[in-house]
Each structure stands twice: as C-alpha cells, then as structure tokens.
Amino acid sequence: MVRKMGVYAVLAYVIYGLFFYWYLFHFADSSLPFEYQGTKADPATFLNSRELMLSEEYSKIRNLLFFLSTPFEWLFYFLILLFGFSRAFKKWAESSSKYKLPQTAIYLIWLSFFAFVATFPLSYISHSLSKTYNISTQSFASWMKDELIDFWINYGTLMIIVPVLYWLMKKSAKRWWFYAWLLSVPFTLFMMFLQPIVIDPLYNDFYPLKNKELETKILSLAEKAQIPAEHVFEVNMADQTNSLNAYVTGIGSNARIVLWDTTLNKLSDDQILFIMAHEICHYVEKHIYIGIALYLLFSLIGLYLTYRIMNWAVRHFGKELKIPDVKDIRSLPLFFMILSMLMFTASPFSNLISRYEETRADRYAINMTQNPEEAITSFQELTRSGLSEVKPPLLVKIFRYSHPTMLDRISILEEYEVKQRAKNK
C-alpha cells in the first residue's frame, strides 16, 4: 500500500508537470489582441527582435519552474511521511537528548536540511536561468550566501513556532488552530515591524537616497500625501540583478519606501517620480494594513482547514503515513504540506486583491504626476530589464501575478494620455 501510494504520488506530479509544459509551450496564446498591436503596450514597439525572442523563452521556462516548485514541496513532504523519514528524525532527536526542546530542535534541523537538499536543484536551476538570460548578475557564492541566510532565518522562525504549535495541540485537541491563530497575530505584526531593520539588511545594504536633487522632488510628492520623507531608502541590488523594483515594507515607525539602485541608475527622475507616487499610494490607502488584515483572515481559515484535513488524514491514513496522532511531531510534514496546498489554492484570490490595489496605485500615481509619457516608458523599461511578458497566459496571470499585466498597466496610461490631450485642445 505504501509503495503504491508513493508511485501514484510521483505519477501525479509527473502528469501535472507534463500538463503545464504542454500548456505553457504549446497551448497558451500570449499573442497581443489585434486592437493593441502597434500601441505603446505592444512589446514590438519598444523591444528589438532579440529581446522579444529572449522574453518569450525566459518567461515560458520561468513559469514552468514556478508551477513545478510548489507541488514538488508537497511531494517531498508526502514521501518524507510515507517512507518513514519523519519517524526516523524523531528517533534521532530522542536518542540525542532527553529534553523536549532540544529534541524539537534536532528534529527540525533534520527536516529543514532534507527539505533544503531536495529543493536545491530547482532553486539552482532558477538562479542559473536568470544568469543565462542576464537578469541576475549575482555570483554563485553570493547567491549561496542568501540561500543559507534563508535557511537559518526559516529554521529560527520554526524554532519559535513549532514548539508552541505542538504544545497547543496537546493542550487543546479541538481548539489549537484558533489559539495558534491568536498568537500568530502579534507575532506577524512583530515580524513585519522587524523586517526592514533586522531581516532585510542581512541580504543588502540600505541607506537614505543619495541623489539630493531627486530627494527634493520626492519630498515634494511626499509632502502632498503627508508622508515623512525619512521613509525613502535605496538598496544596492546592481551586484545581484539587472531588474528594476521599488516597494513598501514594514509597519508603524519602521515603514519605508525602498528603491533599488538599478531603478535609480536606469530610469530618469520623472520616471522614478511616477514609481514613487505609485508607492506613496500604498501608504495613503493603507494597503500594507489591508494586506495584513487579509493575511490574518486567510491564515485563520487556513489553520481551521488544516486542523480538519489533518484529523481526517491521520484517521484514514495514519498507519501508512507513520503518524499515530496529530499532536505527535511526526505530523509536521503533513501540516506543512496541507498549509502549502491551501496557500497555493488561495493565491488567485490574494493576487486578485493585490492587482486591484496596484491598479489603484497606478491611477493615483498618474493623477499625481500627470506625466503619462514618462510613466509609460518606465513600464516599458521594467519589461525590458526583467524580460517579462506583456500578456501572460491566463493561468500564469491568475497564480503568479500580484500586479496587473503590463498590457493592462500601459493601456490605462495610454487612455489617460488620450484624455489629457483632448482636454488640452
């Protein structure tokens, strides 16, 4: 039975992978609708033939890697349970210490190490792909350092969460999911508060904007929106990527707008001001706090569903999965697997909300700067630097895109440009 379940799981993953290969490389149509051809949203108007070819190739492979990576985690956790590795990790932990907390630490280091090794090939392929297409400029040593930082941050986080989670399971078999969620609220807020000042600097150097002339212009935009100027930072990314980006991070007094130095190097001041106005909207409309609220709502639903599915799985397949009880730490891979599945399932909804907020931010930015030409060229440069698709396939948009497609974004700006010209006549 165990061998059969393992074979079926691997076969299901292979069929899933073949489906997405067929979908992305043979079925999905990313060609531009006729009405957009020749417009400023048409990549043929701002990319050369080589860039168009590379963009199509890179996007297809990158999208395939995305759809393969998350279900691969599910397969990994399932096989870890099925073939008794989780049980072995617990035995090794119990033989190494008689105290509960060190046992948990040892179990987690084994599980984390095996997960790191299992997912490393896909991570490395993704890194190599971005290097091949000149998106990434990061050396292997630098990339490996970031991977190891990720590993230890994740391990440290698990060392806080897992002992508390299984203590709650033992104390309340029916309500642990709710108590875990209650504790996750202050923990999430605390981690978001720490993110910009503790975690992010482990990867890159952050400093106040160096260009004082640009800073003065940004100050003027920030003043209109009543946003403190000290929240504008730049970060060194040129040694890692050729892509452009800007984002909002942190909460409370640690909230800040961050610009990559690649953005500062490749875009004009007016283009950057449009991007800054976009980020300012996230402050003004409290998108960060809305995102936190939605995350906490999804996590409440997710923990409840995880509780129900875990109980069902252990009740029906506990013997095959080597899990005697939900509250036994051997069930942790099952917990991770179910939670990951639920997050993947919920991603179309969270992406839809995010795209709505990003569209509002684009409209806010163009109304504030009133410079559609610079806004359009900034999006064109973002497309070129990241070799991104202007019109991605439907499933890619649904599962991957937290921002509107460049087709949608540039089209909105073109409409604004047409209306502005009509007013000026």
PDB file of N, CA, C and O in Angstrom, residues 229-301:
ATOM      1  N   ALA A 229       9.478  62.011   4.894  1.00  0.00           N
ATOM      2  CA  ALA A 229      10.474  61.759   3.854  1.00  0.00           C
ATOM      3  C   ALA A 229      11.534  60.761   4.276  1.00  0.00           C
ATOM      4  O   ALA A 229      12.176  60.162   3.430  1.00  0.00           O
ATOM      5  N   GLU A 230      11.738  60.574   5.580  1.00  0.00           N
ATOM      6  CA  GLU A 230      12.793  59.660   6.009  1.00  0.00           C
ATOM      7  C   GLU A 230      12.469  58.203   5.697  1.00  0.00           C
ATOM      8  O   GLU A 230      13.302  57.317   5.933  1.00  0.00           O
ATOM      9  N   HIS A 231      11.298  57.961   5.162  1.00  0.00           N
ATOM     10  CA  HIS A 231      10.921  56.595   4.822  1.00  0.00           C
ATOM     11  C   HIS A 231      11.327  56.205   3.403  1.00  0.00           C
ATOM     12  O   HIS A 231      10.926  55.174   2.909  1.00  0.00           O
ATOM     13  N   VAL A 232      12.119  57.047   2.722  1.00  0.00           N
ATOM     14  CA  VAL A 232      12.578  56.726   1.372  1.00  0.00           C
ATOM     15  C   VAL A 232      14.026  56.238   1.434  1.00  0.00           C
ATOM     16  O   VAL A 232      14.907  56.961   1.890  1.00  0.00           O
ATOM     17  N   PHE A 233      14.259  54.997   0.989  1.00  0.00           N
ATOM     18  CA  PHE A 233      15.589  54.389   1.042  1.00  0.00           C
ATOM     19  C   PHE A 233      15.959  53.816  -0.317  1.00  0.00           C
ATOM     20  O   PHE A 233      15.083  53.499  -1.120  1.00  0.00           O
ATOM     21  N   GLU A 234      17.257  53.712  -0.553  1.00  0.00           N
ATOM     22  CA  GLU A 234      17.725  52.958  -1.713  1.00  0.00           C
ATOM     23  C   GLU A 234      18.528  51.761  -1.217  1.00  0.00           C
ATOM     24  O   GLU A 234      19.085  51.771  -0.118  1.00  0.00           O
ATOM     25  N   VAL A 235      18.570  50.718  -2.037  1.00  0.00           N
ATOM     26  CA  VAL A 235      19.244  49.482  -1.656  1.00  0.00           C
ATOM     27  C   VAL A 235      20.129  49.028  -2.802  1.00  0.00           C
ATOM     28  O   VAL A 235      19.770  49.160  -3.976  1.00  0.00           O
ATOM     29  N   ASN A 236      21.324  48.552  -2.476  1.00  0.00           N
ATOM     30  CA  ASN A 236      22.245  48.097  -3.521  1.00  0.00           C
ATOM     31  C   ASN A 236      21.824  46.733  -4.065  1.00  0.00           C
ATOM     32  O   ASN A 236      21.858  45.734  -3.375  1.00  0.00           O
ATOM     33  N   MET A 237      21.402  46.723  -5.311  1.00  0.00           N
ATOM     34  CA  MET A 237      20.976  45.483  -5.969  1.00  0.00           C
ATOM     35  C   MET A 237      21.726  45.223  -7.267  1.00  0.00           C
ATOM     36  O   MET A 237      21.569  44.159  -7.868  1.00  0.00           O
ATOM     37  N   ALA A 238      22.546  46.174  -7.712  1.00  0.00           N
ATOM     38  CA  ALA A 238      23.213  46.045  -9.006  1.00  0.00           C
ATOM     39  C   ALA A 238      24.150  44.837  -9.065  1.00  0.00           C
ATOM     40  O   ALA A 238      24.387  44.291 -10.141  1.00  0.00           O
ATOM     41  N   ASP A 239      24.673  44.412  -7.914  1.00  0.00           N
ATOM     42  CA  ASP A 239      25.550  43.233  -7.883  1.00  0.00           C
ATOM     43  C   ASP A 239      24.771  41.931  -7.941  1.00  0.00           C
ATOM     44  O   ASP A 239      25.371  40.855  -8.026  1.00  0.00           O
ATOM     45  N   GLN A 240      23.435  42.028  -7.898  1.00  0.00           N
ATOM     46  CA  GLN A 240      22.613  40.821  -7.892  1.00  0.00           C
ATOM     47  C   GLN A 240      21.697  40.699  -9.102  1.00  0.00           C
ATOM     48  O   GLN A 240      21.366  39.592  -9.515  1.00  0.00           O
ATOM     49  N   THR A 241      21.257  41.835  -9.652  1.00  0.00           N
ATOM     50  CA  THR A 241      20.245  41.761 -10.712  1.00  0.00           C
ATOM     51  C   THR A 241      20.296  42.979 -11.621  1.00  0.00           C
ATOM     52  O   THR A 241      20.795  44.050 -11.230  1.00  0.00           O
ATOM     53  N   ASN A 242      19.768  42.805 -12.831  1.00  0.00           N
ATOM     54  CA  ASN A 242      19.558  43.923 -13.754  1.00  0.00           C
ATOM     55  C   ASN A 242      18.108  44.394 -13.729  1.00  0.00           C
ATOM     56  O   ASN A 242      17.763  45.355 -14.418  1.00  0.00           O
ATOM     57  N   SER A 243      17.255  43.705 -12.962  1.00  0.00           N
ATOM     58  CA  SER A 243      15.843  44.065 -12.875  1.00  0.00           C
ATOM     59  C   SER A 243      15.666  45.365 -12.086  1.00  0.00           C
ATOM     60  O   SER A 243      16.558  45.788 -11.340  1.00  0.00           O
ATOM     61  N   LEU A 244      14.501  45.955 -12.246  1.00  0.00           N
ATOM     62  CA  LEU A 244      14.155  47.189 -11.545  1.00  0.00           C
ATOM     63  C   LEU A 244      13.025  46.908 -10.571  1.00  0.00           C
ATOM     64  O   LEU A 244      12.170  46.058 -10.819  1.00  0.00           O
ATOM     65  N   ASN A 245      13.021  47.642  -9.459  1.00  0.00           N
ATOM     66  CA  ASN A 245      11.945  47.428  -8.487  1.00  0.00           C
ATOM     67  C   ASN A 245      11.889  48.578  -7.492  1.00  0.00           C
ATOM     68  O   ASN A 245      12.870  49.294  -7.281  1.00  0.00           O
ATOM     69  N   ALA A 246      10.748  48.725  -6.895  1.00  0.00           N
ATOM     70  CA  ALA A 246      10.527  49.621  -5.759  1.00  0.00           C
ATOM     71  C   ALA A 246       9.380  49.019  -4.971  1.00  0.00           C
ATOM     72  O   ALA A 246       8.489  48.393  -5.542  1.00  0.00           O
ATOM     73  N   TYR A 247       9.390  49.164  -3.659  1.00  0.00           N
ATOM     74  CA  TYR A 247       8.347  48.530  -2.860  1.00  0.00           C
ATOM     75  C   TYR A 247       8.181  49.221  -1.518  1.00  0.00           C
ATOM     76  O   TYR A 247       9.001  50.057  -1.115  1.00  0.00           O
ATOM     77  N   VAL A 248       7.094  48.866  -0.839  1.00  0.00           N
ATOM     78  CA  VAL A 248       6.814  49.359   0.509  1.00  0.00           C
ATOM     79  C   VAL A 248       7.014  48.202   1.468  1.00  0.00           C
ATOM     80  O   VAL A 248       6.591  47.081   1.204  1.00  0.00           O
ATOM     81  N   THR A 249       7.665  48.460   2.592  1.00  0.00           N
ATOM     82  CA  THR A 249       7.893  47.405   3.569  1.00  0.00           C
ATOM     83  C   THR A 249       7.775  47.963   4.975  1.00  0.00           C
ATOM     84  O   THR A 249       7.895  49.178   5.189  1.00  0.00           O
ATOM     85  N   GLY A 250       7.559  47.059   5.949  1.00  0.00           N
ATOM     86  CA  GLY A 250       7.500  47.479   7.344  1.00  0.00           C
ATOM     87  C   GLY A 250       6.163  48.085   7.723  1.00  0.00           C
ATOM     88  O   GLY A 250       5.310  48.379   6.878  1.00  0.00           O
ATOM     89  N   ILE A 251       6.000  48.283   9.042  1.00  0.00           N
ATOM     90  CA  ILE A 251       4.788  48.928   9.568  1.00  0.00           C
ATOM     91  C   ILE A 251       5.192  49.901  10.660  1.00  0.00           C
ATOM     92  O   ILE A 251       6.300  49.846  11.198  1.00  0.00           O
ATOM     93  N   GLY A 252       4.250  50.786  10.992  1.00  0.00           N
ATOM     94  CA  GLY A 252       4.492  51.745  12.074  1.00  0.00           C
ATOM     95  C   GLY A 252       5.665  52.652  11.764  1.00  0.00           C
ATOM     96  O   GLY A 252       5.859  53.084  10.622  1.00  0.00           O
ATOM     97  N   SER A 253       6.478  52.921  12.755  1.00  0.00           N
ATOM     98  CA  SER A 253       7.616  53.831  12.587  1.00  0.00           C
ATOM     99  C   SER A 253       8.707  53.254  11.706  1.00  0.00           C
ATOM    100  O   SER A 253       9.599  53.977  11.260  1.00  0.00           O
ATOM    101  N   ASN A 254       8.657  51.939  11.443  1.00  0.00           N
ATOM    102  CA  ASN A 254       9.674  51.304  10.597  1.00  0.00           C
ATOM    103  C   ASN A 254       9.238  51.169   9.145  1.00  0.00           C
ATOM    104  O   ASN A 254       9.977  50.608   8.331  1.00  0.00           O
ATOM    105  N   ALA A 255       8.055  51.653   8.805  1.00  0.00           N
ATOM    106  CA  ALA A 255       7.581  51.565   7.427  1.00  0.00           C
ATOM    107  C   ALA A 255       8.459  52.450   6.536  1.00  0.00           C
ATOM    108  O   ALA A 255       8.854  53.543   6.933  1.00  0.00           O
ATOM    109  N   ARG A 256       8.742  51.945   5.347  1.00  0.00           N
ATOM    110  CA  ARG A 256       9.589  52.717   4.443  1.00  0.00           C
ATOM    111  C   ARG A 256       9.322  52.348   2.991  1.00  0.00           C
ATOM    112  O   ARG A 256       8.867  51.243   2.684  1.00  0.00           O
ATOM    113  N   ILE A 257       9.614  53.281   2.103  1.00  0.00           N
ATOM    114  CA  ILE A 257       9.599  53.021   0.660  1.00  0.00           C
ATOM    115  C   ILE A 257      11.034  52.744   0.251  1.00  0.00           C
ATOM    116  O   ILE A 257      11.955  53.462   0.646  1.00  0.00           O
ATOM    117  N   VAL A 258      11.223  51.693  -0.542  1.00  0.00           N
ATOM    118  CA  VAL A 258      12.569  51.287  -0.940  1.00  0.00           C
ATOM    119  C   VAL A 258      12.692  51.297  -2.461  1.00  0.00           C
ATOM    120  O   VAL A 258      11.835  50.772  -3.168  1.00  0.00           O
ATOM    121  N   LEU A 259      13.760  51.908  -2.953  1.00  0.00           N
ATOM    122  CA  LEU A 259      14.089  51.913  -4.374  1.00  0.00           C
ATOM    123  C   LEU A 259      15.365  51.125  -4.600  1.00  0.00           C
ATOM    124  O   LEU A 259      16.356  51.336  -3.902  1.00  0.00           O
ATOM    125  N   TRP A 260      15.353  50.218  -5.565  1.00  0.00           N
ATOM    126  CA  TRP A 260      16.583  49.527  -5.936  1.00  0.00           C
ATOM    127  C   TRP A 260      17.503  50.508  -6.658  1.00  0.00           C
ATOM    128  O   TRP A 260      17.026  51.383  -7.404  1.00  0.00           O
ATOM    129  N   ASP A 261      18.823  50.353  -6.476  1.00  0.00           N
ATOM    130  CA  ASP A 261      19.755  51.246  -7.165  1.00  0.00           C
ATOM    131  C   ASP A 261      19.717  51.029  -8.673  1.00  0.00           C
ATOM    132  O   ASP A 261      20.033  51.946  -9.441  1.00  0.00           O
ATOM    133  N   THR A 262      19.319  49.836  -9.123  1.00  0.00           N
ATOM    134  CA  THR A 262      19.163  49.599 -10.562  1.00  0.00           C
ATOM    135  C   THR A 262      18.063  50.492 -11.139  1.00  0.00           C
ATOM    136  O   THR A 262      18.173  50.971 -12.271  1.00  0.00           O
ATOM    137  N   THR A 263      17.022  50.722 -10.356  1.00  0.00           N
ATOM    138  CA  THR A 263      15.948  51.625 -10.773  1.00  0.00           C
ATOM    139  C   THR A 263      16.474  53.043 -10.889  1.00  0.00           C
ATOM    140  O   THR A 263      16.179  53.764 -11.861  1.00  0.00           O
ATOM    141  N   LEU A 264      17.273  53.450  -9.920  1.00  0.00           N
ATOM    142  CA  LEU A 264      17.848  54.800  -9.923  1.00  0.00           C
ATOM    143  C   LEU A 264      18.825  54.976 -11.077  1.00  0.00           C
ATOM    144  O   LEU A 264      18.944  56.071 -11.643  1.00  0.00           O
ATOM    145  N   ASN A 265      19.533  53.909 -11.435  1.00  0.00           N
ATOM    146  CA  ASN A 265      20.550  54.000 -12.494  1.00  0.00           C
ATOM    147  C   ASN A 265      19.951  54.010 -13.893  1.00  0.00           C
ATOM    148  O   ASN A 265      20.518  54.617 -14.807  1.00  0.00           O
ATOM    149  N   LYS A 266      18.819  53.346 -14.073  1.00  0.00           N
ATOM    150  CA  LYS A 266      18.296  53.140 -15.430  1.00  0.00           C
ATOM    151  C   LYS A 266      17.119  54.039 -15.803  1.00  0.00           C
ATOM    152  O   LYS A 266      16.789  54.166 -16.984  1.00  0.00           O
ATOM    153  N   LEU A 267      16.458  54.633 -14.799  1.00  0.00           N
ATOM    154  CA  LEU A 267      15.297  55.459 -15.094  1.00  0.00           C
ATOM    155  C   LEU A 267      15.595  56.934 -14.867  1.00  0.00           C
ATOM    156  O   LEU A 267      16.440  57.293 -14.047  1.00  0.00           O
ATOM    157  N   SER A 268      14.882  57.779 -15.590  1.00  0.00           N
ATOM    158  CA  SER A 268      15.019  59.226 -15.408  1.00  0.00           C
ATOM    159  C   SER A 268      14.310  59.657 -14.127  1.00  0.00           C
ATOM    160  O   SER A 268      13.531  58.890 -13.539  1.00  0.00           O
ATOM    161  N   ASP A 269      14.562  60.884 -13.692  1.00  0.00           N
ATOM    162  CA  ASP A 269      13.926  61.390 -12.479  1.00  0.00           C
ATOM    163  C   ASP A 269      12.404  61.368 -12.590  1.00  0.00           C
ATOM    164  O   ASP A 269      11.710  61.000 -11.634  1.00  0.00           O
ATOM    165  N   ASP A 270      11.881  61.761 -13.756  1.00  0.00           N
ATOM    166  CA  ASP A 270      10.422  61.789 -13.931  1.00  0.00           C
ATOM    167  C   ASP A 270       9.820  60.389 -13.889  1.00  0.00           C
ATOM    168  O   ASP A 270       8.720  60.181 -13.360  1.00  0.00           O
ATOM    169  N   GLN A 271      10.544  59.424 -14.447  1.00  0.00           N
ATOM    170  CA  GLN A 271      10.067  58.043 -14.387  1.00  0.00           C
ATOM    171  C   GLN A 271      10.077  57.539 -12.944  1.00  0.00           C
ATOM    172  O   GLN A 271       9.138  56.862 -12.500  1.00  0.00           O
ATOM    173  N   ILE A 272      11.120  57.877 -12.208  1.00  0.00           N
ATOM    174  CA  ILE A 272      11.218  57.468 -10.802  1.00  0.00           C
ATOM    175  C   ILE A 272      10.139  58.138  -9.964  1.00  0.00           C
ATOM    176  O   ILE A 272       9.553  57.510  -9.065  1.00  0.00           O
ATOM    177  N   LEU A 273       9.830  59.387 -10.275  1.00  0.00           N
ATOM    178  CA  LEU A 273       8.787  60.095  -9.529  1.00  0.00           C
ATOM    179  C   LEU A 273       7.428  59.428  -9.716  1.00  0.00           C
ATOM    180  O   LEU A 273       6.618  59.369  -8.783  1.00  0.00           O
ATOM    181  N   PHE A 274       7.177  58.921 -10.924  1.00  0.00           N
ATOM    182  CA  PHE A 274       5.930  58.187 -11.145  1.00  0.00           C
ATOM    183  C   PHE A 274       5.895  56.935 -10.269  1.00  0.00           C
ATOM    184  O   PHE A 274       4.888  56.632  -9.631  1.00  0.00           O
ATOM    185  N   ILE A 275       7.024  56.198 -10.249  1.00  0.00           N
ATOM    186  CA  ILE A 275       7.100  54.987  -9.423  1.00  0.00           C
ATOM    187  C   ILE A 275       6.952  55.326  -7.951  1.00  0.00           C
ATOM    188  O   ILE A 275       6.266  54.628  -7.199  1.00  0.00           O
ATOM    189  N   MET A 276       7.564  56.434  -7.504  1.00  0.00           N
ATOM    190  CA  MET A 276       7.453  56.853  -6.111  1.00  0.00           C
ATOM    191  C   MET A 276       6.012  57.227  -5.762  1.00  0.00           C
ATOM    192  O   MET A 276       5.521  56.909  -4.680  1.00  0.00           O
ATOM    193  N   ALA A 277       5.354  57.896  -6.704  1.00  0.00           N
ATOM    194  CA  ALA A 277       3.947  58.254  -6.470  1.00  0.00           C
ATOM    195  C   ALA A 277       3.088  57.003  -6.336  1.00  0.00           C
ATOM    196  O   ALA A 277       2.146  56.961  -5.530  1.00  0.00           O
ATOM    197  N   HIS A 278       3.422  55.995  -7.122  1.00  0.00           N
ATOM    198  CA  HIS A 278       2.733  54.698  -7.016  1.00  0.00           C
ATOM    199  C   HIS A 278       2.915  54.131  -5.607  1.00  0.00           C
ATOM    200  O   HIS A 278       1.941  53.685  -4.974  1.00  0.00           O
ATOM    201  N   GLU A 279       4.143  54.137  -5.101  1.00  0.00           N
ATOM    202  CA  GLU A 279       4.411  53.599  -3.767  1.00  0.00           C
ATOM    203  C   GLU A 279       3.766  54.451  -2.676  1.00  0.00           C
ATOM    204  O   GLU A 279       3.325  53.940  -1.650  1.00  0.00           O
ATOM    205  N   ILE A 280       3.712  55.743  -2.912  1.00  0.00           N
ATOM    206  CA  ILE A 280       3.069  56.649  -1.954  1.00  0.00           C
ATOM    207  C   ILE A 280       1.598  56.291  -1.776  1.00  0.00           C
ATOM    208  O   ILE A 280       1.042  56.358  -0.678  1.00  0.00           O
ATOM    209  N   CYS A 281       0.965  55.880  -2.878  1.00  0.00           N
ATOM    210  CA  CYS A 281      -0.454  55.484  -2.796  1.00  0.00           C
ATOM    211  C   CYS A 281      -0.643  54.325  -1.831  1.00  0.00           C
ATOM    212  O   CYS A 281      -1.647  54.269  -1.118  1.00  0.00           O
ATOM    213  N   HIS A 282       0.321  53.396  -1.800  1.00  0.00           N
ATOM    214  CA  HIS A 282       0.205  52.275  -0.871  1.00  0.00           C
ATOM    215  C   HIS A 282       0.179  52.767   0.574  1.00  0.00           C
ATOM    216  O   HIS A 282      -0.490  52.184   1.434  1.00  0.00           O
ATOM    217  N   TYR A 283       0.922  53.844   0.846  1.00  0.00           N
ATOM    218  CA  TYR A 283       0.866  54.471   2.171  1.00  0.00           C
ATOM    219  C   TYR A 283      -0.493  55.115   2.398  1.00  0.00           C
ATOM    220  O   TYR A 283      -1.161  54.879   3.403  1.00  0.00           O
ATOM    221  N   VAL A 284      -0.875  55.957   1.442  1.00  0.00           N
ATOM    222  CA  VAL A 284      -2.087  56.779   1.586  1.00  0.00           C
ATOM    223  C   VAL A 284      -3.328  55.907   1.772  1.00  0.00           C
ATOM    224  O   VAL A 284      -4.186  56.200   2.611  1.00  0.00           O
ATOM    225  N   GLU A 285      -3.427  54.843   0.993  1.00  0.00           N
ATOM    226  CA  GLU A 285      -4.618  53.990   1.038  1.00  0.00           C
ATOM    227  C   GLU A 285      -4.463  52.788   1.984  1.00  0.00           C
ATOM    228  O   GLU A 285      -5.295  51.879   1.985  1.00  0.00           O
ATOM    229  N   LYS A 286      -3.393  52.807   2.784  1.00  0.00           N
ATOM    230  CA  LYS A 286      -3.190  51.784   3.833  1.00  0.00           C
ATOM    231  C   LYS A 286      -3.182  50.364   3.288  1.00  0.00           C
ATOM    232  O   LYS A 286      -3.694  49.427   3.904  1.00  0.00           O
ATOM    233  N   HIS A 287      -2.586  50.184   2.117  1.00  0.00           N
ATOM    234  CA  HIS A 287      -2.585  48.852   1.501  1.00  0.00           C
ATOM    235  C   HIS A 287      -1.812  47.828   2.322  1.00  0.00           C
ATOM    236  O   HIS A 287      -2.144  46.638   2.317  1.00  0.00           O
ATOM    237  N   ILE A 288      -0.766  48.286   3.012  1.00  0.00           N
ATOM    238  CA  ILE A 288       0.004  47.359   3.855  1.00  0.00           C
ATOM    239  C   ILE A 288      -0.880  46.785   4.954  1.00  0.00           C
ATOM    240  O   ILE A 288      -0.881  45.576   5.214  1.00  0.00           O
ATOM    241  N   TYR A 289      -1.666  47.648   5.589  1.00  0.00           N
ATOM    242  CA  TYR A 289      -2.506  47.198   6.701  1.00  0.00           C
ATOM    243  C   TYR A 289      -3.680  46.361   6.197  1.00  0.00           C
ATOM    244  O   TYR A 289      -4.100  45.414   6.866  1.00  0.00           O
ATOM    245  N   ILE A 290      -4.197  46.714   5.017  1.00  0.00           N
ATOM    246  CA  ILE A 290      -5.238  45.889   4.406  1.00  0.00           C
ATOM    247  C   ILE A 290      -4.669  44.502   4.099  1.00  0.00           C
ATOM    248  O   ILE A 290      -5.321  43.481   4.335  1.00  0.00           O
ATOM    249  N   GLY A 291      -3.429  44.481   3.594  1.00  0.00           N
ATOM    250  CA  GLY A 291      -2.775  43.208   3.297  1.00  0.00           C
ATOM    251  C   GLY A 291      -2.580  42.356   4.540  1.00  0.00           C
ATOM    252  O   GLY A 291      -2.784  41.140   4.502  1.00  0.00           O
ATOM    253  N   ILE A 292      -2.197  43.007   5.645  1.00  0.00           N
ATOM    254  CA  ILE A 292      -2.024  42.277   6.907  1.00  0.00           C
ATOM    255  C   ILE A 292      -3.355  41.689   7.370  1.00  0.00           C
ATOM    256  O   ILE A 292      -3.432  40.529   7.788  1.00  0.00           O
ATOM    257  N   ALA A 293      -4.416  42.506   7.285  1.00  0.00           N
ATOM    258  CA  ALA A 293      -5.742  42.044   7.709  1.00  0.00           C
ATOM    259  C   ALA A 293      -6.200  40.844   6.876  1.00  0.00           C
ATOM    260  O   ALA A 293      -6.728  39.864   7.411  1.00  0.00           O
ATOM    261  N   LEU A 294      -5.996  40.926   5.567  1.00  0.00           N
ATOM    262  CA  LEU A 294      -6.393  39.822   4.686  1.00  0.00           C
ATOM    263  C   LEU A 294      -5.545  38.576   4.951  1.00  0.00           C
ATOM    264  O   LEU A 294      -6.049  37.454   4.937  1.00  0.00           O
ATOM    265  N   TYR A 295      -4.247  38.795   5.208  1.00  0.00           N
ATOM    266  CA  TYR A 295      -3.366  37.673   5.523  1.00  0.00           C
ATOM    267  C   TYR A 295      -3.842  36.957   6.788  1.00  0.00           C
ATOM    268  O   TYR A 295      -3.889  35.718   6.841  1.00  0.00           O
ATOM    269  N   LEU A 296      -4.203  37.729   7.803  1.00  0.00           N
ATOM    270  CA  LEU A 296      -4.659  37.137   9.059  1.00  0.00           C
ATOM    271  C   LEU A 296      -5.997  36.417   8.871  1.00  0.00           C
ATOM    272  O   LEU A 296      -6.229  35.364   9.470  1.00  0.00           O
ATOM    273  N   LEU A 297      -6.862  36.973   8.024  1.00  0.00           N
ATOM    274  CA  LEU A 297      -8.140  36.306   7.734  1.00  0.00           C
ATOM    275  C   LEU A 297      -7.892  34.983   7.017  1.00  0.00           C
ATOM    276  O   LEU A 297      -8.452  33.941   7.387  1.00  0.00           O
ATOM    277  N   PHE A 298      -7.042  35.015   5.984  1.00  0.00           N
ATOM    278  CA  PHE A 298      -6.723  33.784   5.250  1.00  0.00           C
ATOM    279  C   PHE A 298      -6.051  32.757   6.162  1.00  0.00           C
ATOM    280  O   PHE A 298      -6.289  31.556   6.041  1.00  0.00           O
ATOM    281  N   SER A 299      -5.182  33.236   7.067  1.00  0.00           N
ATOM    282  CA  SER A 299      -4.482  32.302   7.954  1.00  0.00           C
ATOM    283  C   SER A 299      -5.443  31.652   8.944  1.00  0.00           C
ATOM    284  O   SER A 299      -5.275  30.482   9.299  1.00  0.00           O
ATOM    285  N   LEU A 300      -6.467  32.393   9.393  1.00  0.00           N
ATOM    286  CA  LEU A 300      -7.480  31.811  10.278  1.00  0.00           C
ATOM    287  C   LEU A 300      -8.229  30.690   9.571  1.00  0.00           C
ATOM    288  O   LEU A 300      -8.380  29.580  10.109  1.00  0.00           O
ATOM    289  N   ILE A 301      -8.678  30.983   8.345  1.00  0.00           N
ATOM    290  CA  ILE A 301      -9.380  29.968   7.560  1.00  0.00           C
ATOM    291  C   ILE A 301      -8.447  28.795   7.252  1.00  0.00           C
ATOM    292  O   ILE A 301      -8.832  27.620   7.356  1.00  0.00           O
TER     293      ILE A 301
END
